[in-house]
Amino acid sequence: MKNIVLIGLSGSGKSTLGALAAERFGLDFIDTDAEIEKSEGMPITEIFSEYGEPRFRDLETAAVLSAARRSRTVVATGGGAVLRDENMRALRETGLIVFLDRPPEQIAAALDCGARPLLSEGADRIYELSRSRRARYTACADARLLCADGQDDALERLCNLMRSEYPDDGFAVIGDPIGHSVSPSVHNAVFGELGLNFRYSAIHAPRGKIGDFVARAKISGMRGFNVTVPHKQDILPFLDEIDEDARLCGAVNTVLAQCGRFVGYNTDMEGLARALGRRGRAYGGGDIVIIGAGGAAAGIAMKAAIDGARRITVLARRREKADDVRERALAAASARAARRVPDIIRADMSSEALRAAAGSADVLINATPLGMLGAECDYDSLDFLTALPARALVCDLVYNPPRTKLLRESEALGLETLGGLDMLIAQALLSDEIFLGHPLDTEKLCETAESAARYALDAARTGARSANTDVL
Ligand code: NAP
């Protein structure tokens, strides 16, 4: 992404406005004069008096070239940075050059001339510099911003100009890491099929920084976004409202902007139920076996409890996690007045426990990363599959690869299977219904979404970058 480079007379507001605008857009900010002072360990006035202007200009060129190598940065330059062609060439290559055009009489009235080397002779020098450099500023600039009506007005003008460089992304998925996400491909394909001109991208928001992202998304007018690992819980305090499913789950995976307020939803919980529904299956009255006790397992157990599952077995390598899933599923059943309280069993992941649970399962779900590409772990033995009744459906939440060993071996035994892509697509379409505010013809869109997801997974496997995936 381009930099925004501010040029103009000393005292025109480059540093102040630049820092404020960078903060609004979540960009980095750099002031080349401050960088020089930092590297030399002395104020610019001293560099001028000790070593003279030519030495300062060399230091300035080094600072400018280094700033030009950055991206997504607002760069405040010194008043004389425009004097060297090489400075402006480098800055223009990676940035949009904006001339902050503040009338010299305003600068003269406001400025502490003693702190600025070229102005130390007094305010008259400002008029002289304005006369001699104005044509140069104008010639170097891609845009001129008149700054005659105070700082707030100038900041708004600068932000308006920057909005065209950093447009609101419409929709996005936010996570850390995020490069692997197939969501942009899926959602862009769905929007395309619906004839909607929205753009869905992938944005990297580092762990611990989700609050910064939310603030920025509000300012840039984002319509909505999906949230993935590790922000699903961390985002809760930053939202204005949380829907009931998300509150029950204690996790949000979809955020919609409604009249400037961000409302959090959870479609993970409903996603697998919808995917099962497409196969004519439901949790109600069933014996549901969940392997794993993380966020996805909890959402599934809660939904199964709400929908009236007869028995839910949670198998996990850590007993306390399975206990937690049990508590949450019981609380969900009670909060939604489920028609029955399920029998919830916790077990470890030993072969014996897996076989015992499989014996009466209607649906068996892998909710761990076992078998996932890159996770470098898989089931030691899949013998427990032979204990499953013929009516059982085996579901793997892992979607990369689309056919895991668990699914392949289940199919070899003649069992029905459901892959992670089915759930991914079901929850993505549920998110799109929230984003767009109306139900979608999901039968029709599933095919489009699935081929986009498969294409993105293939592209990732072969090292090609999906055209839809824009990792910022
Ligand atoms: P999570 O919160 O990290 O939970 C992962 C669970 O798997 C935990 O119980 C964890 O146990 C267990 N686990 C991890 N490595 C294990 C191993 N080597 N052996 C045994 N158990 C292991 O993750 P999540 O969000 O629930 O996601 C679980 C899986 O579902 C992931 O593969 C994710 O990609 C997939 N998923 C798919 C979709 C979809 O739409 N298809 C949606 C959500 C999730 P500990 O707590 O002991 O570490």
Coordinates of C-alpha atoms and ligand atoms in Angstrom, one line a residue:
M1 CA 0.0 0.0 0.0
K2 CA 1.2 3.5 -0.8
N3 CA 2.7 5.9 1.6
I4 CA 1.3 9.4 2.1
V5 CA 4.2 11.9 1.9
L6 CA 3.7 15.4 3.2
I7 CA 5.8 18.3 1.8
G8 CA 5.6 22.0 2.5
L9 CA 7.2 24.8 4.4
S10 CA 8.6 24.4 7.8
G11 CA 5.7 25.1 10.2
S12 CA 3.0 24.1 7.7
G13 CA 1.8 21.2 10.0
K14 CA 3.4 18.2 8.4
S15 CA 4.4 16.5 11.6
T16 CA 1.2 17.3 13.6
L17 CA -1.3 16.5 10.9
G18 CA 0.7 13.6 9.6
A19 CA 0.8 11.9 13.0
L20 CA -3.0 12.5 13.6
A21 CA -3.9 11.2 10.2
A22 CA -1.7 8.1 10.5
E23 CA -3.4 7.3 13.8
R24 CA -6.9 7.6 12.3
F25 CA -6.0 5.2 9.4
G26 CA -3.9 2.8 11.5
L27 CA -0.8 3.6 9.4
D28 CA 2.8 4.1 10.6
F29 CA 4.1 7.6 10.9
I30 CA 7.6 8.8 10.3
D31 CA 9.1 12.3 10.5
T32 CA 12.4 12.4 8.6
D33 CA 13.7 15.3 10.7
A34 CA 13.0 13.4 13.9
E35 CA 14.8 10.3 12.4
I36 CA 17.9 12.4 11.7
E37 CA 17.9 13.9 15.2
K38 CA 17.6 10.3 16.6
S39 CA 20.4 8.9 14.5
E40 CA 22.8 11.9 15.0
G41 CA 21.9 12.4 18.7
M42 CA 21.5 16.1 18.3
P43 CA 18.9 18.7 17.3
I44 CA 18.7 19.8 13.6
T45 CA 19.7 23.3 14.6
E46 CA 23.0 22.0 16.0
I47 CA 23.7 19.8 13.0
F48 CA 23.3 23.0 10.9
S49 CA 25.6 25.1 13.1
E50 CA 28.2 22.4 13.6
Y51 CA 28.4 20.7 10.2
G52 CA 26.6 23.1 7.8
E53 CA 23.6 22.6 5.5
P54 CA 25.3 20.3 2.9
R55 CA 26.0 17.7 5.6
F56 CA 22.4 18.0 6.8
R57 CA 21.0 17.6 3.2
D58 CA 23.0 14.3 2.9
L59 CA 21.6 13.0 6.2
E60 CA 18.1 14.1 5.0
T61 CA 18.5 12.2 1.7
A62 CA 19.5 9.0 3.6
A63 CA 16.4 9.5 5.9
V64 CA 14.2 10.1 2.9
L65 CA 15.4 7.0 1.0
S66 CA 14.9 4.9 4.1
A67 CA 11.3 6.3 4.5
A68 CA 10.6 5.6 0.8
R69 CA 11.3 1.9 1.4
R70 CA 8.4 1.7 3.8
S71 CA 4.8 1.0 3.0
R72 CA 1.5 2.1 4.7
T73 CA 3.3 5.0 6.3
V74 CA 2.6 8.7 6.5
V75 CA 5.9 10.5 6.0
A76 CA 6.5 14.1 7.2
T77 CA 9.5 15.5 5.3
G78 CA 11.6 18.5 6.2
G79 CA 10.8 21.8 4.4
G80 CA 13.8 21.4 2.1
A81 CA 13.4 17.8 1.2
V82 CA 12.0 18.8 -2.2
L83 CA 15.3 20.5 -3.2
R84 CA 16.9 17.2 -4.3
D85 CA 15.4 15.4 -7.3
E86 CA 16.6 12.0 -5.9
N87 CA 14.5 12.6 -2.8
M88 CA 11.3 13.2 -4.6
R89 CA 11.9 10.4 -7.1
A90 CA 12.2 7.9 -4.4
L91 CA 9.3 9.2 -2.4
R92 CA 7.0 9.3 -5.5
E93 CA 7.8 5.7 -6.3
T94 CA 6.1 4.4 -3.2
G95 CA 3.9 7.3 -2.1
L96 CA 1.4 10.0 -2.9
I97 CA 3.0 13.4 -2.5
V98 CA 0.7 16.0 -0.7
F99 CA 1.7 19.7 -0.5
L100 CA 0.4 21.2 2.8
D101 CA -0.1 24.7 1.6
R102 CA -0.4 26.9 4.7
P103 CA -0.2 30.7 4.1
P104 CA 3.2 32.1 5.2
E105 CA 1.6 34.8 7.4
Q106 CA -0.1 32.1 9.5
I107 CA 3.1 30.2 9.8
A108 CA 4.9 33.4 10.8
A109 CA 2.3 34.2 13.5
A110 CA 2.4 30.7 15.0
L111 CA 6.0 29.7 14.8
D112 CA 8.9 29.5 17.2
C113 CA 11.5 30.5 14.7
G114 CA 14.4 29.8 17.0
A115 CA 13.8 26.0 16.8
R116 CA 14.0 26.0 13.0
P117 CA 17.5 26.5 11.5
L118 CA 16.5 28.2 8.3
L119 CA 14.1 30.5 10.2
S120 CA 16.5 31.6 12.9
E121 CA 17.0 34.9 11.2
G122 CA 13.3 35.7 11.8
A123 CA 9.9 35.5 10.4
D124 CA 10.8 37.4 7.2
R125 CA 12.7 34.3 6.1
I126 CA 9.4 32.4 5.9
Y127 CA 8.1 34.8 3.2
E128 CA 11.3 34.5 1.3
L129 CA 11.3 30.7 1.5
S130 CA 7.6 30.6 0.5
R131 CA 8.4 32.7 -2.6
S132 CA 11.5 30.7 -3.6
R133 CA 10.1 27.2 -2.9
R134 CA 6.4 27.5 -3.7
A135 CA 6.8 26.5 -7.4
R136 CA 8.9 23.6 -6.4
Y137 CA 6.3 22.3 -3.9
T138 CA 3.6 22.6 -6.5
A139 CA 5.6 20.9 -9.1
C140 CA 6.5 18.0 -6.9
A141 CA 3.0 17.4 -5.5
D142 CA 0.4 15.0 -6.6
A143 CA -2.2 16.9 -4.5
R144 CA -2.3 20.3 -2.9
L145 CA -4.1 20.8 0.4
L146 CA -5.0 24.3 1.4
C147 CA -4.4 24.6 5.2
A148 CA -5.8 28.1 5.9
D149 CA -8.7 27.3 8.2
G150 CA -7.1 25.7 11.2
Q151 CA -5.8 22.3 12.2
D152 CA -9.2 20.5 12.4
D153 CA -10.2 21.6 8.9
A154 CA -6.8 20.6 7.5
L155 CA -6.9 17.2 9.2
E156 CA -10.4 16.5 7.8
R157 CA -9.2 17.5 4.3
L158 CA -6.1 15.3 4.6
C159 CA -8.2 12.4 5.8
N160 CA -10.7 12.8 2.9
L161 CA -7.8 12.7 0.5
M162 CA -6.4 9.6 2.2
R163 CA -9.7 7.8 2.0
S164 CA -9.3 7.6 -1.8
E165 CA -5.9 6.0 -1.3
Y166 CA -7.1 3.7 1.6
P167 CA -10.7 3.0 0.7
D168 CA -13.0 1.2 3.1
D169 CA -12.5 -2.5 2.3
G170 CA -16.2 -3.3 2.6
F171 CA -15.8 -6.7 4.2
A172 CA -12.8 -8.7 5.5
V173 CA -11.6 -11.5 7.7
I174 CA -9.3 -10.5 10.5
G175 CA -6.8 -12.9 12.1
D176 CA -3.2 -13.7 13.0
P177 CA -2.0 -15.5 10.9
I178 CA -4.4 -14.8 8.0
G179 CA -2.4 -15.6 4.8
H180 CA -3.9 -19.1 4.7
S181 CA -7.5 -18.0 4.8
V182 CA -9.9 -19.1 2.0
S183 CA -12.6 -16.7 3.2
P184 CA -11.8 -13.9 0.7
S185 CA -12.2 -16.4 -2.2
V186 CA -15.4 -17.8 -0.8
H187 CA -17.1 -14.4 0.0
N188 CA -15.9 -12.7 -3.2
A189 CA -17.3 -15.6 -5.2
V190 CA -20.7 -15.3 -3.4
F191 CA -20.8 -11.5 -3.8
G192 CA -19.9 -12.0 -7.5
E193 CA -22.7 -14.6 -8.0
L194 CA -25.1 -12.2 -6.4
G195 CA -24.0 -9.4 -8.7
L196 CA -22.8 -7.3 -5.7
N197 CA -19.8 -5.1 -6.2
F198 CA -18.4 -5.6 -2.7
R199 CA -14.7 -6.4 -1.9
Y200 CA -13.8 -8.9 0.8
S201 CA -10.1 -9.0 1.8
A202 CA -8.0 -10.6 4.5
I203 CA -6.4 -8.3 7.1
H204 CA -3.7 -9.2 9.5
A205 CA -4.4 -7.9 12.9
P206 CA -1.7 -9.0 15.3
R207 CA -2.6 -10.8 18.6
G208 CA -3.4 -8.3 21.3
K209 CA -4.2 -5.6 18.7
I210 CA -7.9 -6.3 17.9
G211 CA -9.0 -3.1 19.8
D212 CA -6.9 -1.0 17.4
F213 CA -8.3 -2.7 14.4
V214 CA -11.9 -2.2 15.6
A215 CA -11.3 1.6 16.1
R216 CA -9.8 1.8 12.7
A217 CA -12.6 -0.1 11.1
K218 CA -15.1 2.3 12.5
I219 CA -13.3 5.3 11.2
S220 CA -12.8 3.9 7.7
G221 CA -16.5 3.0 7.5
M222 CA -16.1 -0.8 7.1
R223 CA -19.4 -2.6 6.6
G224 CA -18.6 -5.7 8.5
F225 CA -16.0 -8.4 9.0
N226 CA -15.3 -12.0 10.1
V227 CA -13.1 -12.7 13.0
T228 CA -10.8 -15.7 13.3
V229 CA -8.1 -17.1 15.5
P230 CA -6.9 -15.6 17.9
H231 CA -9.4 -12.8 18.2
K232 CA -12.8 -14.5 18.6
Q233 CA -12.9 -14.0 22.4
D234 CA -10.7 -10.9 22.6
I235 CA -12.9 -8.8 20.5
L236 CA -15.9 -9.0 22.8
P237 CA -15.1 -5.9 25.0
F238 CA -14.7 -3.7 21.9
L239 CA -18.1 -4.3 20.4
D240 CA -21.2 -2.2 21.1
E241 CA -23.7 -5.1 21.1
I242 CA -23.4 -8.9 21.2
D243 CA -26.1 -11.3 19.8
E244 CA -27.4 -14.1 22.0
D245 CA -25.6 -17.0 20.3
A246 CA -22.3 -15.1 20.5
R247 CA -22.9 -14.4 24.1
L248 CA -23.7 -18.0 24.9
C249 CA -20.5 -19.1 23.0
G250 CA -18.4 -16.3 24.5
A251 CA -17.0 -15.9 21.0
V252 CA -17.7 -13.7 18.0
N253 CA -16.9 -14.6 14.4
T254 CA -19.0 -12.1 12.5
V255 CA -19.3 -8.3 13.1
L256 CA -21.8 -6.0 11.3
A257 CA -21.7 -2.2 11.4
Q258 CA -25.2 -0.9 12.1
C259 CA -25.6 2.8 12.1
G260 CA -22.0 3.3 13.4
R261 CA -22.4 0.5 16.1
F262 CA -20.5 -2.8 15.8
V263 CA -22.7 -5.8 16.6
G264 CA -21.1 -9.2 17.1
Y265 CA -22.6 -12.6 16.0
N266 CA -21.5 -16.2 16.0
T267 CA -22.3 -18.3 13.0
D268 CA -19.9 -21.2 13.9
M269 CA -22.4 -22.6 16.3
E270 CA -25.2 -22.8 13.6
G271 CA -22.8 -23.6 10.8
L272 CA -22.4 -27.4 11.3
A273 CA -26.1 -27.7 12.1
R274 CA -26.9 -26.1 8.7
A275 CA -24.4 -28.3 6.9
L276 CA -25.9 -31.4 8.5
G277 CA -29.4 -30.2 7.6
R278 CA -28.4 -30.2 4.0
R279 CA -27.9 -33.9 4.4
G280 CA -31.2 -34.4 6.1
R281 CA -29.5 -34.8 9.5
A282 CA -30.1 -33.0 12.8
Y283 CA -28.8 -33.2 16.3
G284 CA -32.3 -33.6 17.8
G285 CA -32.7 -37.0 19.5
G286 CA -29.2 -38.0 18.3
D287 CA -26.1 -39.5 19.9
I288 CA -23.4 -36.9 19.1
V289 CA -19.7 -37.7 19.6
I290 CA -17.3 -34.8 19.6
I291 CA -13.6 -35.3 19.6
G292 CA -11.8 -32.2 21.0
A293 CA -12.9 -29.6 23.5
G294 CA -11.9 -26.3 22.0
G295 CA -14.0 -23.3 20.7
A296 CA -15.5 -25.2 17.8
A297 CA -16.3 -28.3 20.0
A298 CA -18.0 -26.0 22.6
G299 CA -20.2 -24.3 19.9
I300 CA -21.2 -27.7 18.5
A301 CA -22.0 -29.2 21.9
M302 CA -24.1 -26.1 22.8
K303 CA -26.1 -26.2 19.6
A304 CA -26.6 -30.0 19.9
A305 CA -27.8 -29.5 23.5
I306 CA -30.2 -26.6 22.4
D307 CA -31.5 -28.7 19.6
G308 CA -32.3 -31.7 21.9
A309 CA -29.5 -34.2 21.4
R310 CA -30.1 -37.3 23.5
R311 CA -26.5 -37.8 24.3
I312 CA -23.3 -35.8 23.8
T313 CA -19.9 -37.4 24.4
V314 CA -16.9 -35.1 24.5
L315 CA -13.5 -36.7 24.2
A316 CA -10.5 -34.6 25.0
R317 CA -6.9 -35.1 26.0
R318 CA -7.5 -32.7 28.9
R319 CA -10.3 -33.5 31.3
E320 CA -10.9 -29.9 32.5
K321 CA -11.5 -28.8 28.9
A322 CA -14.2 -31.5 28.4
D323 CA -15.7 -30.4 31.8
D324 CA -15.9 -26.9 30.5
V325 CA -17.6 -27.9 27.3
R326 CA -20.1 -29.9 29.3
E327 CA -20.9 -27.0 31.6
R328 CA -21.4 -24.7 28.6
A329 CA -23.6 -27.1 26.8
L330 CA -25.8 -27.6 29.9
A331 CA -26.0 -23.8 30.4
A332 CA -27.0 -23.3 26.7
A333 CA -29.7 -26.0 27.0
S334 CA -31.1 -24.3 30.1
A335 CA -30.9 -20.7 28.6
R336 CA -32.8 -21.8 25.5
A337 CA -35.2 -24.1 27.4
A338 CA -34.2 -27.1 25.4
R339 CA -36.9 -29.8 25.3
R340 CA -34.6 -32.2 27.0
V341 CA -31.4 -32.1 29.0
P342 CA -28.8 -34.2 27.2
D343 CA -26.7 -36.8 28.9
I344 CA -23.2 -35.3 28.5
I345 CA -20.3 -37.7 29.0
R346 CA -16.7 -36.7 29.2
A347 CA -13.9 -39.1 28.2
D348 CA -10.3 -39.1 27.3
M349 CA -9.0 -39.8 23.8
S350 CA -7.8 -43.4 24.4
S351 CA -8.7 -46.0 21.8
E352 CA -11.0 -47.7 24.3
A353 CA -12.8 -44.5 25.0
L354 CA -13.1 -43.7 21.3
R355 CA -14.5 -47.2 20.5
A356 CA -16.9 -47.0 23.4
A357 CA -18.3 -43.7 22.3
A358 CA -18.4 -44.7 18.6
G359 CA -20.5 -47.7 19.4
S360 CA -23.8 -45.8 19.5
A361 CA -23.0 -42.6 17.6
D362 CA -25.3 -41.0 15.1
V363 CA -22.8 -38.3 14.3
L364 CA -19.1 -38.4 15.1
I365 CA -17.2 -35.1 14.7
N366 CA -13.5 -34.4 14.7
A367 CA -13.1 -31.0 16.3
T368 CA -9.3 -31.1 16.7
P369 CA -6.5 -30.1 14.2
L370 CA -5.6 -33.8 13.8
G371 CA -5.2 -34.5 10.1
M372 CA -4.9 -30.8 9.2
L373 CA -2.2 -29.9 6.6
G374 CA 0.7 -28.4 8.4
A375 CA -0.4 -29.5 11.9
E376 CA 1.8 -32.6 11.6
C377 CA -0.4 -34.7 13.8
D378 CA -3.1 -37.3 13.0
Y379 CA -4.9 -40.1 14.7
D380 CA -2.5 -42.9 15.7
S381 CA -5.2 -45.4 14.9
L382 CA -8.6 -45.1 13.3
D383 CA -9.8 -48.5 14.4
F384 CA -12.6 -46.9 16.4
L385 CA -14.3 -46.2 13.1
T386 CA -15.2 -49.9 12.8
A387 CA -17.3 -49.6 16.0
L388 CA -19.6 -47.0 14.4
P389 CA -23.1 -48.2 13.4
A390 CA -23.8 -48.2 9.7
R391 CA -26.2 -45.2 10.1
A392 CA -23.4 -43.0 11.6
L393 CA -22.2 -39.9 9.8
V394 CA -18.5 -38.9 10.2
C395 CA -17.7 -35.3 10.1
D396 CA -14.3 -33.6 10.1
L397 CA -14.1 -29.9 10.8
V398 CA -10.6 -29.9 9.2
Y399 CA -11.0 -28.5 5.7
N400 CA -7.4 -28.5 4.5
P401 CA -7.1 -31.1 3.0
P402 CA -10.7 -31.4 2.0
R403 CA -10.6 -35.2 2.4
T404 CA -8.7 -36.1 5.5
K405 CA -7.5 -39.6 6.4
L406 CA -10.5 -39.8 8.8
L407 CA -12.9 -39.2 6.0
R408 CA -11.2 -41.4 3.5
E409 CA -11.2 -44.4 5.9
S410 CA -14.8 -43.8 7.0
E411 CA -15.8 -43.8 3.3
A412 CA -13.9 -47.0 2.8
L413 CA -16.1 -48.5 5.5
G414 CA -19.2 -47.4 3.7
L415 CA -20.0 -44.6 6.1
E416 CA -21.5 -41.2 5.2
T417 CA -19.1 -38.3 5.6
L418 CA -19.2 -34.5 5.8
G419 CA -16.0 -32.5 5.3
G420 CA -14.9 -29.2 7.0
L421 CA -15.5 -27.3 3.8
D422 CA -19.3 -27.9 4.2
M423 CA -19.2 -26.3 7.6
L424 CA -16.9 -23.5 6.5
I425 CA -19.3 -22.7 3.6
A426 CA -22.4 -23.0 5.7
Q427 CA -21.0 -20.5 8.3
A428 CA -19.7 -18.2 5.6
L429 CA -23.2 -18.0 4.0
L430 CA -24.7 -17.4 7.4
S431 CA -22.3 -14.5 7.8
D432 CA -23.3 -13.2 4.4
E433 CA -26.9 -13.2 5.4
I434 CA -26.0 -11.1 8.4
F435 CA -23.9 -8.8 6.2
L436 CA -26.6 -8.3 3.6
G437 CA -29.5 -8.4 6.0
H438 CA -31.6 -11.0 4.2
P439 CA -31.7 -14.8 3.7
L440 CA -29.8 -16.2 0.7
D441 CA -30.6 -19.1 -1.7
T442 CA -27.9 -21.2 0.0
E443 CA -28.5 -24.2 -2.2
K444 CA -27.5 -22.3 -5.2
L445 CA -24.6 -20.5 -3.6
C446 CA -23.0 -23.5 -1.9
E447 CA -21.7 -24.8 -5.2
T448 CA -20.1 -21.4 -6.1
A449 CA -18.6 -21.1 -2.6
E450 CA -17.2 -24.6 -2.6
S451 CA -15.5 -24.3 -6.0
A452 CA -14.0 -21.0 -4.9
A453 CA -12.7 -22.6 -1.7
R454 CA -11.3 -25.6 -3.5
Y455 CA -9.6 -23.3 -6.0
A456 CA -8.0 -21.2 -3.2
L457 CA -6.8 -24.4 -1.4
D458 CA -5.2 -25.7 -4.6
A459 CA -3.6 -22.3 -5.3
A460 CA -2.2 -22.3 -1.7
R461 CA -0.9 -25.9 -2.1
T462 CA 0.8 -25.1 -5.4
G463 CA 2.2 -21.8 -4.1
A464 CA 0.1 -19.7 -6.4
R465 CA -1.6 -16.7 -4.7
S466 CA -5.3 -16.6 -5.1
A467 CA -6.4 -13.5 -7.0
N468 CA -9.0 -12.9 -4.4
T469 CA -6.8 -13.0 -1.4
D470 CA -5.5 -9.6 -0.5
V471 CA -3.3 -9.9 2.6
L472 CA -2.7 -6.4 3.9
Ligands
NAP1 P1 -9.1 -24.9 19.5 O1 -10.0 -24.0 20.3 O2 -7.7 -24.6 19.5 O3 -9.3 -26.4 20.0 C1 -8.6 -27.5 19.5 C2 -8.9 -28.8 20.3 O4 -8.2 -29.8 19.7 C3 -8.6 -28.7 21.7 O5 -9.4 -29.5 22.5 C4 -7.1 -29.3 21.7 O6 -6.7 -29.8 22.9 C5 -7.3 -30.4 20.7 N1 -6.1 -30.8 20.1 C6 -5.1 -30.0 19.5 N2 -4.1 -30.7 19.1 C7 -4.4 -32.0 19.5 C8 -3.7 -33.2 19.3 N3 -2.5 -33.3 18.7 N4 -4.2 -34.3 19.9 C9 -5.4 -34.3 20.5 N5 -6.1 -33.2 20.6 C10 -5.6 -32.0 20.1 O7 -9.6 -25.0 18.0 P2 -11.0 -24.9 17.4 O8 -11.3 -23.5 17.0 O9 -11.9 -25.6 18.3 O10 -10.8 -25.7 16.0 C11 -10.7 -27.1 16.0 C12 -10.5 -27.6 14.6 O11 -11.7 -27.3 13.8 C13 -9.4 -26.9 13.8 O12 -8.7 -27.8 13.0 C14 -10.1 -25.8 13.0 O13 -9.4 -25.5 11.9 C15 -11.4 -26.5 12.7 N6 -12.5 -25.6 12.5 C16 -13.1 -25.7 11.3 C17 -14.2 -24.9 11.0 C18 -14.9 -25.0 9.7 O14 -15.6 -24.1 9.3 N7 -14.7 -26.1 9.0 C19 -14.6 -24.0 12.0 C20 -14.0 -23.9 13.2 C21 -12.9 -24.7 13.4 P3 -6.0 -28.9 24.0 O15 -7.0 -27.9 24.5 O16 -5.5 -29.9 25.0 O17 -4.8 -28.3 23.3

